[in-house]
């Protein structure tokens, strides 16, 4: 079965980098995703990485994938107050189904 | 703007009183999903429709049913809500096969269900 785990909370100072970590168990996952959920809103896809890649960069976001250890991380450079949200790691467990982690609540302090 | 809409945003029901949550989409996506999200937990997939084909997750209680009368609308029916069914219910859509690597799921804002 699929099991995705993340730490629940992260507090970071504005302007610093945030690193959110995730571990997954399904070694056959082809894609891994990061979703963002702001208060009162649905989940929004931030970025994704294909399993044959070990890094992907998209503006302030850097995704690192260690497939051997089944470890995924999301780094947000120059964290802003607008980055305060819940971040969900997810793996594609089937052609069109996702398994989510419990989410990491990121709080950006001034 | 194309989007996923959920109504109502907040729903209060009584223990054992049937309740229906609604989802509609303007994306013309062929796949629609219902997730249950409890506080500090991962969204849990209840079931999904691939076109008209209904797919129930193995551990979804019989108390939960769904209807998809057309491409745009999907309903979640809870026949006899219990206190443990209080949660956020998220609807999502995707297009499969999308021809895109990310196969993104588009989420609605959710309906928060309270059971008294």
PDB file of N, CA and C in Angstrom, chain A residues 17-18 36 44-48 55-63 74-80 83:
ATOM      1  N   UNK A  17      15.076  30.483   3.849  1.00  0.00           N
ATOM      2  CA  UNK A  17      14.602  29.363   3.040  1.00  0.00           C
ATOM      3  C   UNK A  17      13.800  28.408   3.913  1.00  0.00           C
ATOM      4  N   UNK A  18      12.778  27.814   3.324  1.00  0.00           N
ATOM      5  CA  UNK A  18      11.981  26.768   3.984  1.00  0.00           C
ATOM      6  C   UNK A  18      12.306  25.442   3.325  1.00  0.00           C
ATOM      7  N   UNK A  36      -0.300  22.973  -2.487  1.00  0.00           N
ATOM      8  CA  UNK A  36      -0.395  24.033  -1.468  1.00  0.00           C
ATOM      9  C   UNK A  36      -1.864  24.297  -1.173  1.00  0.00           C
ATOM     10  N   UNK A  44      -3.855  23.307  -4.400  1.00  0.00           N
ATOM     11  CA  UNK A  44      -3.379  23.813  -5.689  1.00  0.00           C
ATOM     12  C   UNK A  44      -2.025  23.182  -5.990  1.00  0.00           C
ATOM     13  N   UNK A  45      -1.869  22.636  -7.189  1.00  0.00           N
ATOM     14  CA  UNK A  45      -0.595  22.025  -7.555  1.00  0.00           C
ATOM     15  C   UNK A  45       0.495  23.089  -7.656  1.00  0.00           C
ATOM     16  N   UNK A  46       1.589  22.866  -6.905  1.00  0.00           N
ATOM     17  CA  UNK A  46       2.732  23.773  -6.956  1.00  0.00           C
ATOM     18  C   UNK A  46       3.756  23.314  -7.985  1.00  0.00           C
ATOM     19  N   UNK A  47       4.130  22.065  -7.862  1.00  0.00           N
ATOM     20  CA  UNK A  47       5.150  21.511  -8.732  1.00  0.00           C
ATOM     21  C   UNK A  47       5.114  19.991  -8.635  1.00  0.00           C
ATOM     22  N   UNK A  48       5.801  19.344  -9.541  1.00  0.00           N
ATOM     23  CA  UNK A  48       5.860  17.883  -9.523  1.00  0.00           C
ATOM     24  C   UNK A  48       7.238  17.467 -10.044  1.00  0.00           C
ATOM     25  N   UNK A  55      16.301  16.312  -9.275  1.00  0.00           N
ATOM     26  CA  UNK A  55      16.100  17.697  -8.894  1.00  0.00           C
ATOM     27  C   UNK A  55      15.272  18.403  -9.959  1.00  0.00           C
ATOM     28  N   UNK A  56      14.451  19.325  -9.473  1.00  0.00           N
ATOM     29  CA  UNK A  56      13.708  20.187 -10.381  1.00  0.00           C
ATOM     30  C   UNK A  56      13.616  21.562  -9.752  1.00  0.00           C
ATOM     31  N   UNK A  57      13.906  22.598 -10.538  1.00  0.00           N
ATOM     32  CA  UNK A  57      13.841  23.954 -10.021  1.00  0.00           C
ATOM     33  C   UNK A  57      12.812  24.746 -10.807  1.00  0.00           C
ATOM     34  N   UNK A  58      12.021  25.514 -10.095  1.00  0.00           N
ATOM     35  CA  UNK A  58      10.984  26.337 -10.711  1.00  0.00           C
ATOM     36  C   UNK A  58      10.887  27.615  -9.916  1.00  0.00           C
ATOM     37  N   UNK A  59      11.571  28.646 -10.384  1.00  0.00           N
ATOM     38  CA  UNK A  59      11.638  29.950  -9.719  1.00  0.00           C
ATOM     39  C   UNK A  59      12.123  29.769  -8.280  1.00  0.00           C
ATOM     40  N   UNK A  60      11.315  30.082  -7.283  1.00  0.00           N
ATOM     41  CA  UNK A  60      11.788  29.978  -5.892  1.00  0.00           C
ATOM     42  C   UNK A  60      11.703  28.553  -5.331  1.00  0.00           C
ATOM     43  N   UNK A  61      11.153  27.663  -6.110  1.00  0.00           N
ATOM     44  CA  UNK A  61      10.929  26.298  -5.627  1.00  0.00           C
ATOM     45  C   UNK A  61      11.993  25.346  -6.163  1.00  0.00           C
ATOM     46  N   UNK A  62      12.528  24.517  -5.275  1.00  0.00           N
ATOM     47  CA  UNK A  62      13.447  23.460  -5.678  1.00  0.00           C
ATOM     48  C   UNK A  62      12.954  22.148  -5.076  1.00  0.00           C
ATOM     49  N   UNK A  63      12.764  21.154  -5.919  1.00  0.00           N
ATOM     50  CA  UNK A  63      12.354  19.837  -5.460  1.00  0.00           C
ATOM     51  C   UNK A  63      13.546  18.897  -5.583  1.00  0.00           C
ATOM     52  N   UNK A  74      10.912  19.846  -0.551  1.00  0.00           N
ATOM     53  CA  UNK A  74      10.564  21.078  -1.252  1.00  0.00           C
ATOM     54  C   UNK A  74      11.258  22.228  -0.544  1.00  0.00           C
ATOM     55  N   UNK A  75      12.075  22.949  -1.281  1.00  0.00           N
ATOM     56  CA  UNK A  75      12.746  24.115  -0.730  1.00  0.00           C
ATOM     57  C   UNK A  75      12.124  25.366  -1.341  1.00  0.00           C
ATOM     58  N   UNK A  76      11.734  26.296  -0.460  1.00  0.00           N
ATOM     59  CA  UNK A  76      11.207  27.577  -0.912  1.00  0.00           C
ATOM     60  C   UNK A  76      12.238  28.631  -0.540  1.00  0.00           C
ATOM     61  N   UNK A  77      12.818  29.262  -1.543  1.00  0.00           N
ATOM     62  CA  UNK A  77      13.812  30.304  -1.295  1.00  0.00           C
ATOM     63  C   UNK A  77      13.116  31.619  -0.983  1.00  0.00           C
ATOM     64  N   UNK A  78      13.773  32.436  -0.138  1.00  0.00           N
ATOM     65  CA  UNK A  78      13.258  33.784   0.158  1.00  0.00           C
ATOM     66  C   UNK A  78      11.770  33.720   0.550  1.00  0.00           C
ATOM     67  N   UNK A  79      11.482  32.966   1.587  1.00  0.00           N
ATOM     68  CA  UNK A  79      10.097  32.724   1.994  1.00  0.00           C
ATOM     69  C   UNK A  79       9.385  34.024   2.346  1.00  0.00           C
ATOM     70  N   UNK A  80       8.172  34.170   1.818  1.00  0.00           N
ATOM     71  CA  UNK A  80       7.371  35.362   2.034  1.00  0.00           C
ATOM     72  C   UNK A  80       6.125  35.029   2.862  1.00  0.00           C
ATOM     73  N   UNK A  83       3.580  32.746   1.547  1.00  0.00           N
ATOM     74  CA  UNK A  83       3.888  31.312   1.481  1.00  0.00           C
ATOM     75  C   UNK A  83       3.314  30.552   2.677  1.00  0.00           C
TER      76      UNK A  83
END
